[in-house]
Amino acid sequence: MSLPTEITLDERDGAYLRQAITWSATGRARGNRPFGAVIVSDQGEVLAEAWCNTSETGDCTGHAETNAVRMVSPRVDRETLTRATLYSSAEPCVMCAGAIFWSNIGRVVYGIDAVRLRVFRGERAEQRDAELSCRDVFAASPHPIECIGPALIEEASAPHSGFWKS
């Protein structure tokens, strides 16, 4: 499979994606897989920030994007989330794409893509993911979900370097 082409972001999207990448490094430093997410309103208010905490909690659903959706959905109405952006250090997996869909978040910007991430993960069965793009999940949505990425690939890749064992 060919590698997706990197997207150039504007200053605002770049700044929030870098925040998500910082959360991915935080997750790694805490012994988790290196993923981070930030949800931002259309007015620029940070609504939620999270990292993957699967190792800390033992909860296999504790992915960064899902954790951020869990934080925001009880506090913010679905209409506001329609105009919000979820920034993810990596392309959301199928489960996280589903959470994004159910939350009504209308826009996603991500760092490293799933194809490049699979190179880091290697071929061990427990490190493999469902090879279905978040774009496929979003395309099946009855409401639009804009998806932008990959972006800032080198920066988003840094927390993964040396983490995954093949």
N, CA and C atoms as an extended XYZ file, in Angstrom:
498
Properties=species:S:1:pos:R:3:atomname:S:1:resname:S:1:resid:I:1 pbc="F F F"
N         0.854       -1.190        0.000 N   MET     1
C         0.000        0.000        0.000 CA  MET     1
C         0.891        1.242        0.000 C   MET     1
N         0.516        2.226       -0.794 N   SER     2
C         1.307        3.448       -0.851 CA  SER     2
C         1.030        4.335        0.351 C   SER     2
N         2.002        5.156        0.662 N   LEU     3
C         1.866        6.048        1.805 CA  LEU     3
C         1.022        7.261        1.438 C   LEU     3
N         0.079        7.631        2.316 N   PRO     4
C        -0.722        8.830        2.056 CA  PRO     4
C         0.156       10.087        2.024 C   PRO     4
N        -0.245       11.042        1.237 N   THR     5
C         0.481       12.304        1.106 CA  THR     5
C         0.221       13.193        2.319 C   THR     5
N         1.277       13.803        2.822 N   GLU     6
C         1.153       14.690        3.979 CA  GLU     6
C         0.429       15.976        3.600 C   GLU     6
N        -0.467       16.413        4.493 N   ILE     7
C        -1.252       17.636        4.317 CA  ILE     7
C        -0.552       18.777        5.066 C   ILE     7
N        -0.568       19.975        4.507 N   THR     8
C        -0.047       21.157        5.189 CA  THR     8
C        -1.198       21.824        5.932 C   THR     8
N        -0.982       22.116        7.214 N   LEU     9
C        -2.026       22.717        8.058 CA  LEU     9
C        -1.820       24.212        8.215 C   LEU     9
N        -2.902       24.916        8.520 N   ASP    10
C        -2.762       26.316        8.877 CA  ASP    10
C        -2.242       26.399       10.327 C   ASP    10
N        -1.968       27.606       10.771 N   GLU    11
C        -1.347       27.807       12.090 CA  GLU    11
C        -2.202       27.262       13.238 C   GLU    11
N        -3.494       27.519       13.192 N   ARG    12
C        -4.391       27.062       14.263 CA  ARG    12
C        -4.428       25.532       14.346 C   ARG    12
N        -4.673       24.879       13.209 N   ASP    13
C        -4.721       23.418       13.214 CA  ASP    13
C        -3.374       22.834       13.639 C   ASP    13
N        -2.289       23.426       13.173 N   GLY    14
C        -0.962       22.946       13.547 CA  GLY    14
C        -0.718       23.035       15.042 C   GLY    14
N        -1.147       24.134       15.646 N   ALA    15
C        -0.935       24.314       17.096 CA  ALA    15
C        -1.712       23.277       17.903 C   ALA    15
N        -2.967       23.034       17.548 N   TYR    16
C        -3.762       22.061       18.307 CA  TYR    16
C        -3.309       20.621       18.042 C   TYR    16
N        -2.879       20.336       16.805 N   LEU    17
C        -2.359       18.999       16.547 CA  LEU    17
C        -1.076       18.783       17.350 C   LEU    17
N        -0.252       19.791       17.482 N   ARG    18
C         0.957       19.665       18.311 CA  ARG    18
C         0.601       19.409       19.777 C   ARG    18
N        -0.512       19.992       20.254 N   GLN    19
C        -0.969       19.689       21.620 CA  GLN    19
C        -1.308       18.212       21.746 C   GLN    19
N        -2.005       17.665       20.754 N   ALA    20
C        -2.345       16.242       20.780 CA  ALA    20
C        -1.079       15.385       20.761 C   ALA    20
N        -0.094       15.792       19.968 N   ILE    21
C         1.175       15.059       19.915 CA  ILE    21
C         1.873       15.113       21.271 C   ILE    21
N         1.809       16.252       21.945 N   THR    22
C         2.383       16.367       23.293 CA  THR    22
C         1.695       15.397       24.250 C   THR    22
N         0.363       15.270       24.146 N   TRP    23
C        -0.366       14.312       24.996 CA  TRP    23
C         0.043       12.875       24.672 C   TRP    23
N         0.390       12.606       23.414 N   SER    24
C         0.845       11.248       23.076 CA  SER    24
C         2.155       10.936       23.784 C   SER    24
N         3.042       11.921       23.876 N   ALA    25
C         4.306       11.727       24.601 CA  ALA    25
C         4.033       11.549       26.094 C   ALA    25
N         3.037       12.255       26.624 N   THR    26
C         2.653       12.087       28.029 CA  THR    26
C         2.170       10.660       28.272 C   THR    26
N         1.322       10.175       27.394 N   GLY    27
C         0.839        8.802       27.521 CA  GLY    27
C         1.981        7.809       27.525 C   GLY    27
N         2.920        7.977       26.603 N   ARG    28
C         4.069        7.070       26.550 CA  ARG    28
C         4.880        7.142       27.842 C   ARG    28
N         5.125        8.351       28.329 N   ALA    29
C         5.904        8.520       29.559 CA  ALA    29
C         5.234        7.839       30.750 C   ALA    29
N         3.925        7.675       30.698 N   ARG    30
C         3.178        7.024       31.776 CA  ARG    30
C         3.041        5.511       31.559 C   ARG    30
N         3.708        4.992       30.528 N   GLY    31
C         3.696        3.563       30.273 CA  GLY    31
C         2.612        3.060       29.345 C   GLY    31
N         1.942        3.985       28.664 N   ASN    32
C         0.864        3.639       27.735 CA  ASN    32
C         1.351        3.726       26.297 C   ASN    32
N         0.495        3.321       25.383 N   ARG    33
C         0.800        3.514       23.979 CA  ARG    33
C         0.753        5.008       23.670 C   ARG    33
N         1.604        5.473       22.752 N   PRO    34
C         1.767        6.923       22.531 CA  PRO    34
C         0.723        7.552       21.601 C   PRO    34
N        -0.442        7.840       22.180 N   PHE    35
C        -1.501        8.504       21.423 CA  PHE    35
C        -2.101        9.619       22.273 C   PHE    35
N        -2.447       10.746       21.627 N   GLY    36
C        -3.060       11.866       22.324 CA  GLY    36
C        -4.153       12.497       21.484 C   GLY    36
N        -5.084       13.185       22.154 N   ALA    37
C        -6.195       13.834       21.454 CA  ALA    37
C        -6.610       15.111       22.174 C   ALA    37
N        -7.082       16.063       21.404 N   VAL    38
C        -7.584       17.336       21.920 CA  VAL    38
C        -8.854       17.664       21.136 C   VAL    38
N        -9.917       18.050       21.835 N   ILE    39
C       -11.150       18.493       21.183 CA  ILE    39
C       -11.276       19.990       21.408 C   ILE    39
N       -11.507       20.728       20.310 N   VAL    40
C       -11.542       22.188       20.345 CA  VAL    40
C       -12.836       22.680       19.692 C   VAL    40
N       -13.503       23.636       20.351 N   SER    41
C       -14.724       24.217       19.787 CA  SER    41
C       -14.374       25.097       18.597 C   SER    41
N       -15.387       25.468       17.832 N   ASP    42
C       -15.152       26.354       16.702 CA  ASP    42
C       -14.722       27.748       17.149 C   ASP    42
N       -14.908       28.058       18.430 N   GLN    43
C       -14.477       29.336       19.000 CA  GLN    43
C       -13.054       29.274       19.560 C   GLN    43
N       -12.411       28.098       19.475 N   GLY    44
C       -11.042       27.956       19.946 CA  GLY    44
C       -10.904       27.539       21.398 C   GLY    44
N       -12.012       27.150       22.022 N   GLU    45
C       -11.961       26.690       23.416 CA  GLU    45
C       -11.615       25.205       23.452 C   GLU    45
N       -10.585       24.869       24.243 N   VAL    46
C       -10.233       23.461       24.411 CA  VAL    46
C       -11.307       22.829       25.297 C   VAL    46
N       -11.985       21.836       24.755 N   LEU    47
C       -13.097       21.184       25.451 CA  LEU    47
C       -12.659       19.921       26.199 C   LEU    47
N       -11.625       19.253       25.691 N   ALA    48
C       -11.121       18.031       26.334 CA  ALA    48
C        -9.732       17.728       25.798 C   ALA    48
N        -8.903       17.132       26.642 N   GLU    49
C        -7.568       16.676       26.273 CA  GLU    49
C        -7.359       15.320       26.924 C   GLU    49
N        -6.750       14.394       26.190 N   ALA    50
C        -6.580       13.048       26.739 CA  ALA    50
C        -5.411       12.337       26.075 C   ALA    50
N        -4.972       11.290       26.741 N   TRP    51
C        -3.968       10.394       26.184 CA  TRP    51
C        -4.505        8.976       26.288 C   TRP    51
N        -3.870        8.075       25.583 N   CYS    52
C        -4.212        6.663       25.688 CA  CYS    52
C        -3.786        6.197       27.080 C   CYS    52
N        -4.694        5.544       27.810 N   ASN    53
C        -4.369        5.083       29.166 CA  ASN    53
C        -4.632        3.590       29.348 C   ASN    53
N        -4.541        2.836       28.277 N   THR    54
C        -4.873        1.419       28.337 CA  THR    54
C        -3.991        0.633       29.297 C   THR    54
N        -2.709        0.949       29.368 N   SER    55
C        -1.823        0.226       30.282 CA  SER    55
C        -2.087        0.615       31.730 C   SER    55
N        -2.331        1.890       31.976 N   GLU    56
C        -2.611        2.366       33.341 CA  GLU    56
C        -3.902        1.791       33.903 C   GLU    56
N        -4.923        1.722       33.060 N   THR    57
C        -6.250        1.349       33.549 CA  THR    57
C        -6.617       -0.112       33.290 C   THR    57
N        -5.947       -0.729       32.341 N   GLY    58
C        -6.345       -2.081       31.931 CA  GLY    58
C        -7.581       -2.083       31.051 C   GLY    58
N        -8.064       -0.905       30.678 N   ASP    59
C        -9.255       -0.766       29.832 CA  ASP    59
C        -8.813       -0.709       28.376 C   ASP    59
N        -9.116       -1.750       27.623 N   CYS    60
C        -8.680       -1.811       26.227 CA  CYS    60
C        -9.334       -0.734       25.365 C   CYS    60
N       -10.388       -0.077       25.857 N   THR    61
C       -11.037        0.991       25.090 CA  THR    61
C       -10.502        2.372       25.477 C   THR    61
N        -9.479        2.435       26.289 N   GLY    62
C        -8.951        3.708       26.766 CA  GLY    62
C        -8.058        4.423       25.774 C   GLY    62
N        -8.475        4.454       24.518 N   HIS    63
C        -7.716        5.180       23.499 CA  HIS    63
C        -7.907        6.681       23.711 C   HIS    63
N        -6.952        7.474       23.258 N   ALA    64
C        -6.975        8.917       23.497 CA  ALA    64
C        -8.257        9.571       22.986 C   ALA    64
N        -8.652        9.251       21.756 N   GLU    65
C        -9.836        9.879       21.179 CA  GLU    65
C       -11.094        9.495       21.954 C   GLU    65
N       -11.212        8.222       22.299 N   THR    66
C       -12.375        7.754       23.053 CA  THR    66
C       -12.407        8.388       24.435 C   THR    66
N       -11.246        8.498       25.073 N   ASN    67
C       -11.190        9.156       26.387 CA  ASN    67
C       -11.625       10.617       26.285 C   ASN    67
N       -11.184       11.304       25.244 N   ALA    68
C       -11.571       12.712       25.070 CA  ALA    68
C       -13.080       12.828       24.831 C   ALA    68
N       -13.643       11.930       24.017 N   VAL    69
C       -15.093       11.946       23.772 CA  VAL    69
C       -15.836       11.673       25.070 C   VAL    69
N       -15.357       10.739       25.880 N   ARG    70
C       -16.007       10.460       27.172 CA  ARG    70
C       -16.001       11.689       28.078 C   ARG    70
N       -14.927       12.464       28.023 N   MET    71
C       -14.839       13.677       28.852 CA  MET    71
C       -15.810       14.754       28.387 C   MET    71
N       -15.913       14.923       27.076 N   VAL    72
C       -16.660       16.057       26.541 CA  VAL    72
C       -18.160       15.798       26.413 C   VAL    72
N       -18.554       14.578       26.091 N   SER    73
C       -19.962       14.352       25.743 CA  SER    73
C       -20.954       14.604       26.875 C   SER    73
N       -20.615       14.383       28.145 N   PRO    74
C       -21.593       14.719       29.179 CA  PRO    74
C       -21.734       16.234       29.429 C   PRO    74
N       -20.757       17.010       28.970 N   ARG    75
C       -20.716       18.437       29.277 CA  ARG    75
C       -21.087       19.359       28.127 C   ARG    75
N       -20.956       18.866       26.902 N   VAL    76
C       -21.127       19.724       25.731 CA  VAL    76
C       -22.201       19.118       24.831 C   VAL    76
N       -23.133       19.954       24.391 N   ASP    77
C       -24.240       19.448       23.576 CA  ASP    77
C       -23.767       19.050       22.181 C   ASP    77
N       -24.526       18.179       21.554 N   ARG    78
C       -24.166       17.628       20.246 CA  ARG    78
C       -24.101       18.687       19.150 C   ARG    78
N       -24.914       19.730       19.257 N   GLU    79
C       -24.870       20.805       18.257 CA  GLU    79
C       -23.526       21.529       18.300 C   GLU    79
N       -23.016       21.789       19.500 N   THR    80
C       -21.702       22.417       19.644 CA  THR    80
C       -20.620       21.493       19.096 C   THR    80
N       -20.753       20.193       19.372 N   LEU    81
C       -19.744       19.242       18.896 CA  LEU    81
C       -19.747       19.103       17.375 C   LEU    81
N       -20.873       19.389       16.741 N   THR    82
C       -20.928       19.367       15.277 CA  THR    82
C       -19.907       20.337       14.687 C   THR    82
N       -19.671       21.432       15.387 N   ARG    83
C       -18.749       22.470       14.911 CA  ARG    83
C       -17.350       22.322       15.517 C   ARG    83
N       -17.141       21.316       16.343 N   ALA    84
C       -15.852       21.112       17.008 CA  ALA    84
C       -14.907       20.279       16.138 C   ALA    84
N       -13.631       20.361       16.489 N   THR    85
C       -12.596       19.571       15.817 CA  THR    85
C       -11.909       18.695       16.846 C   THR    85
N       -11.734       17.428       16.507 N   LEU    86
C       -10.921       16.530       17.318 CA  LEU    86
C        -9.567       16.410       16.632 C   LEU    86
N        -8.512       16.764       17.363 N   TYR    87
C        -7.137       16.641       16.886 CA  TYR    87
C        -6.565       15.376       17.503 C   TYR    87
N        -6.030       14.519       16.669 N   SER    88
C        -5.491       13.245       17.125 CA  SER    88
C        -4.056       13.095       16.639 C   SER    88
N        -3.191       12.632       17.510 N   SER    89
C        -1.789       12.461       17.127 CA  SER    89
C        -1.626       11.423       16.026 C   SER    89
N        -2.602       10.527       15.896 N   ALA    90
C        -2.558        9.484       14.869 CA  ALA    90
C        -3.948        9.297       14.277 C   ALA    90
N        -3.996        8.696       13.113 N   GLU    91
C        -5.279        8.426       12.480 CA  GLU    91
C        -6.146        7.579       13.413 C   GLU    91
N        -7.357        8.006       13.698 N   PRO    92
C        -8.217        7.253       14.613 CA  PRO    92
C        -8.505        5.834       14.118 C   PRO    92
N        -8.507        4.901       15.054 N   CYS    93
C        -8.858        3.519       14.731 CA  CYS    93
C       -10.376        3.431       14.510 C   CYS    93
N       -10.830        2.260       14.157 N   VAL    94
C       -12.252        2.050       13.891 CA  VAL    94
C       -13.100        2.371       15.133 C   VAL    94
N       -12.666        1.906       16.308 N   MET    95
C       -13.422        2.161       17.533 CA  MET    95
C       -13.516        3.665       17.803 C   MET    95
N       -12.384        4.355       17.694 N   CYS    96
C       -12.377        5.795       17.957 CA  CYS    96
C       -13.186        6.555       16.914 C   CYS    96
N       -13.113        6.111       15.661 N   ALA    97
C       -13.933        6.737       14.615 CA  ALA    97
C       -15.412        6.589       14.950 C   ALA    97
N       -15.789        5.431       15.486 N   GLY    98
C       -17.174        5.231       15.914 CA  GLY    98
C       -17.557        6.181       17.039 C   GLY    98
N       -16.673        6.363       18.005 N   ALA    99
C       -16.948        7.297       19.109 CA  ALA    99
C       -17.086        8.728       18.584 C   ALA    99
N       -16.234        9.091       17.638 N   ILE   100
C       -16.313       10.420       17.028 CA  ILE   100
C       -17.658       10.577       16.314 C   ILE   100
N       -18.057        9.567       15.569 N   PHE   101
C       -19.358        9.584       14.898 CA  PHE   101
C       -20.490        9.768       15.909 C   PHE   101
N       -20.507        8.930       16.956 N   TRP   102
C       -21.613        8.980       17.922 CA  TRP   102
C       -21.648       10.295       18.689 C   TRP   102
N       -20.502       10.938       18.872 N   SER   103
C       -20.468       12.209       19.605 CA  SER   103
C       -20.984       13.372       18.769 C   SER   103
N       -20.985       13.191       17.447 N   ASN   104
C       -21.417       14.235       16.516 CA  ASN   104
C       -20.311       15.234       16.181 C   ASN   104
N       -19.068       14.944       16.568 N   ILE   105
C       -17.948       15.826       16.219 CA  ILE   105
C       -17.861       15.899       14.695 C   ILE   105
N       -17.734       17.110       14.173 N   GLY   106
C       -17.828       17.319       12.732 CA  GLY   106
C       -16.529       17.407       11.975 C   GLY   106
N       -15.396       17.370       12.701 N   ARG   107
C       -14.122       17.560       11.993 CA  ARG   107
C       -13.017       16.839       12.758 C   ARG   107
N       -12.121       16.193       12.027 N   VAL   108
C       -10.990       15.474       12.608 CA  VAL   108
C        -9.724       15.880       11.857 C   VAL   108
N        -8.677       16.183       12.613 N   VAL   109
C        -7.354       16.455       12.042 CA  VAL   109
C        -6.391       15.506       12.736 C   VAL   109
N        -5.613       14.747       11.959 N   TYR   110
C        -4.716       13.779       12.593 CA  TYR   110
C        -3.287       13.867       12.063 C   TYR   110
N        -2.378       13.332       12.871 N   GLY   111
C        -0.952       13.318       12.562 CA  GLY   111
C        -0.570       12.118       11.720 C   GLY   111
N         0.138       11.163       12.319 N   ILE   112
C         0.611        9.993       11.577 CA  ILE   112
C        -0.567        9.145       11.110 C   ILE   112
N        -0.479        8.671        9.884 N   ASP   113
C        -1.537        7.840        9.311 CA  ASP   113
C        -1.363        6.387        9.727 C   ASP   113
N        -2.420        5.612        9.549 N   ALA   114
C        -2.425        4.208        9.956 CA  ALA   114
C        -1.407        3.377        9.179 C   ALA   114
N        -1.167        3.707        7.931 N   VAL   115
C        -0.211        2.947        7.121 CA  VAL   115
C         1.191        3.090        7.714 C   VAL   115
N         1.628        4.306        8.004 N   ARG   116
C         2.947        4.518        8.602 CA  ARG   116
C         3.002        3.937       10.019 C   ARG   116
N         1.919        4.043       10.740 N   LEU   117
C         1.873        3.509       12.103 CA  LEU   117
C         2.060        1.993       12.104 C   LEU   117
N         1.525        1.324       11.119 N   ARG   118
C         1.686       -0.138       11.031 CA  ARG   118
C         3.146       -0.524       10.857 C   ARG   118
N         3.938        0.324       10.205 N   VAL   119
C         5.372        0.065       10.068 CA  VAL   119
C         6.026        0.083       11.456 C   VAL   119
N         5.660        1.042       12.295 N   PHE   120
C         6.184        1.090       13.665 CA  PHE   120
C         5.758       -0.143       14.461 C   PHE   120
N         4.519       -0.544       14.320 N   ARG   121
C         3.973       -1.639       15.124 CA  ARG   121
C         4.552       -2.999       14.760 C   ARG   121
N         4.897       -3.192       13.518 N   GLY   122
C         5.422       -4.478       13.103 CA  GLY   122
C         4.315       -5.495       12.881 C   GLY   122
N         4.684       -6.746       12.867 N   GLU   123
C         3.764       -7.812       12.480 CA  GLU   123
C         3.232       -8.643       13.641 C   GLU   123
N         3.563       -8.319       14.875 N   ARG   124
C         3.064       -9.108       16.006 CA  ARG   124
C         1.550       -8.975       16.092 C   ARG   124
N         0.880      -10.082       16.280 N   ALA   125
C        -0.588      -10.120       16.247 CA  ALA   125
C        -1.216       -9.158       17.248 C   ALA   125
N        -0.678       -9.054       18.452 N   GLU   126
C        -1.284       -8.195       19.474 CA  GLU   126
C        -1.080       -6.707       19.199 C   GLU   126
N        -0.279       -6.378       18.211 N   GLN   127
C        -0.043       -4.984       17.857 CA  GLN   127
C        -0.788       -4.591       16.578 C   GLN   127
N        -1.460       -5.512       15.955 N   ARG   128
C        -2.164       -5.253       14.698 CA  ARG   128
C        -3.498       -4.568       14.978 C   ARG   128
N        -3.973       -3.830       13.998 N   ASP   129
C        -5.266       -3.168       14.124 CA  ASP   129
C        -6.192       -3.649       13.009 C   ASP   129
N        -7.451       -3.293       13.122 N   ALA   130
C        -8.390       -3.576       12.036 CA  ALA   130
C        -8.039       -2.626       10.901 C   ALA   130
N        -7.688       -3.159        9.767 N   GLU   131
C        -7.208       -2.328        8.664 CA  GLU   131
C        -8.374       -1.710        7.889 C   GLU   131
N        -9.102       -0.861        8.591 N   LEU   132
C       -10.217       -0.108        8.031 CA  LEU   132
C        -9.968        1.354        8.374 C   LEU   132
N        -9.990        2.199        7.396 N   SER   133
C        -9.704        3.611        7.616 CA  SER   133
C       -10.845        4.315        8.348 C   SER   133
N       -10.486        5.294        9.159 N   CYS   134
C       -11.509        6.129        9.790 CA  CYS   134
C       -12.350        6.824        8.726 C   CYS   134
N       -11.762        7.082        7.590 N   ARG   135
C       -12.495        7.725        6.486 CA  ARG   135
C       -13.658        6.848        6.024 C   ARG   135
N       -13.473        5.516        6.075 N   ASP   136
C       -14.552        4.605        5.703 CA  ASP   136
C       -15.711        4.713        6.688 C   ASP   136
N       -15.378        4.793        7.972 N   VAL   137
C       -16.405        4.945        9.009 CA  VAL   137
C       -17.120        6.280        8.819 C   VAL   137
N       -16.351        7.356        8.644 N   PHE   138
C       -16.947        8.678        8.483 CA  PHE   138
C       -17.802        8.762        7.218 C   PHE   138
N       -17.399        8.093        6.151 N   ALA   139
C       -18.162        8.116        4.896 CA  ALA   139
C       -19.529        7.457        5.064 C   ALA   139
N       -19.647        6.539        6.023 N   ALA   140
C       -20.923        5.860        6.274 CA  ALA   140
C       -21.844        6.675        7.177 C   ALA   140
N       -21.362        7.794        7.686 N   SER   141
C       -22.141        8.633        8.597 CA  SER   141
C       -23.229        9.401        7.851 C   SER   141
N       -24.424        9.526        8.458 N   PRO   142
C       -25.467       10.332        7.830 CA  PRO   142
C       -25.209       11.836        7.969 C   PRO   142
N       -24.288       12.216        8.883 N   HIS   143
C       -23.906       13.626        8.988 CA  HIS   143
C       -22.436       13.753        8.575 C   HIS   143
N       -22.068       14.894        7.988 N   PRO   144
C       -20.695       15.039        7.480 CA  PRO   144
C       -19.660       15.085        8.608 C   PRO   144
N       -18.537       14.403        8.382 N   ILE   145
C       -17.383       14.459        9.272 CA  ILE   145
C       -16.177       14.717        8.381 C   ILE   145
N       -15.653       15.925        8.447 N   GLU   146
C       -14.489       16.284        7.644 CA  GLU   146
C       -13.254       15.617        8.254 C   GLU   146
N       -12.394       15.068        7.418 N   CYS   147
C       -11.214       14.352        7.896 CA  CYS   147
C        -9.976       14.889        7.178 C   CYS   147
N        -9.016       15.403        7.943 N   ILE   148
C        -7.816       16.029        7.395 CA  ILE   148
C        -6.587       15.327        7.960 C   ILE   148
N        -5.750       14.832        7.102 N   GLY   149
C        -4.530       14.184        7.529 CA  GLY   149
C        -4.045       13.247        6.442 C   GLY   149
N        -2.857       12.741        6.595 N   PRO   150
C        -1.936       12.934        7.706 CA  PRO   150
C        -1.254       14.306        7.634 C   PRO   150
N        -0.821       14.773        8.795 N   ALA   151
C        -0.147       16.068        8.892 CA  ALA   151
C         0.903       16.002       10.005 C   ALA   151
N         1.913       16.836        9.888 N   LEU   152
C         3.008       16.873       10.876 CA  LEU   152
C         3.526       15.460       11.157 C   LEU   152
N         3.705       14.698       10.090 N   ILE   153
C         4.037       13.279       10.226 CA  ILE   153
C         5.295       13.051       11.055 C   ILE   153
N         6.344       13.796       10.780 N   GLU   154
C         7.599       13.593       11.516 CA  GLU   154
C         7.410       13.848       13.008 C   GLU   154
N         6.737       14.935       13.351 N   GLU   155
C         6.487       15.250       14.764 CA  GLU   155
C         5.582       14.201       15.407 C   GLU   155
N         4.545       13.797       14.694 N   ALA   156
C         3.600       12.815       15.231 CA  ALA   156
C         4.239       11.435       15.361 C   ALA   156
N         5.255       11.156       14.551 N   SER   157
C         5.945        9.864       14.604 CA  SER   157
C         6.919        9.761       15.767 C   SER   157
N         7.445       10.879       16.222 N   ALA   158
C         8.512       10.868       17.231 CA  ALA   158
C         8.172       10.049       18.483 C   ALA   158
N         6.985       10.193       19.091 N   PRO   159
C         6.698        9.399       20.296 CA  PRO   159
C         6.638        7.887       20.044 C   PRO   159
N         6.487        7.484       18.787 N   HIS   160
C         6.407        6.061       18.447 CA  HIS   160
C         7.784        5.434       18.243 C   HIS   160
N         8.781        6.273       17.977 N   SER   161
C        10.117        5.772       17.692 CA  SER   161
C        10.650        4.980       18.885 C   SER   161
N        11.001        3.736       18.631 N   GLY   162
C        11.549        2.871       19.672 CA  GLY   162
C        10.515        2.305       20.643 C   GLY   162
N         9.248        2.671       20.500 N   PHE   163
C         8.229        2.189       21.418 CA  PHE   163
C         7.755        0.790       21.052 C   PHE   163
N         7.429        0.591       19.802 N   TRP   164
C         6.854       -0.670       19.333 CA  TRP   164
C         7.953       -1.700       19.125 C   TRP   164
N         7.698       -2.894       19.524 N   LYS   165
C         8.664       -3.981       19.363 CA  LYS   165
C         8.124       -4.952       18.324 C   LYS   165
N         8.964       -5.265       17.355 N   SER   166
C         8.493       -6.192       16.305 CA  SER   166
C         8.781       -7.632       16.676 C   SER   166
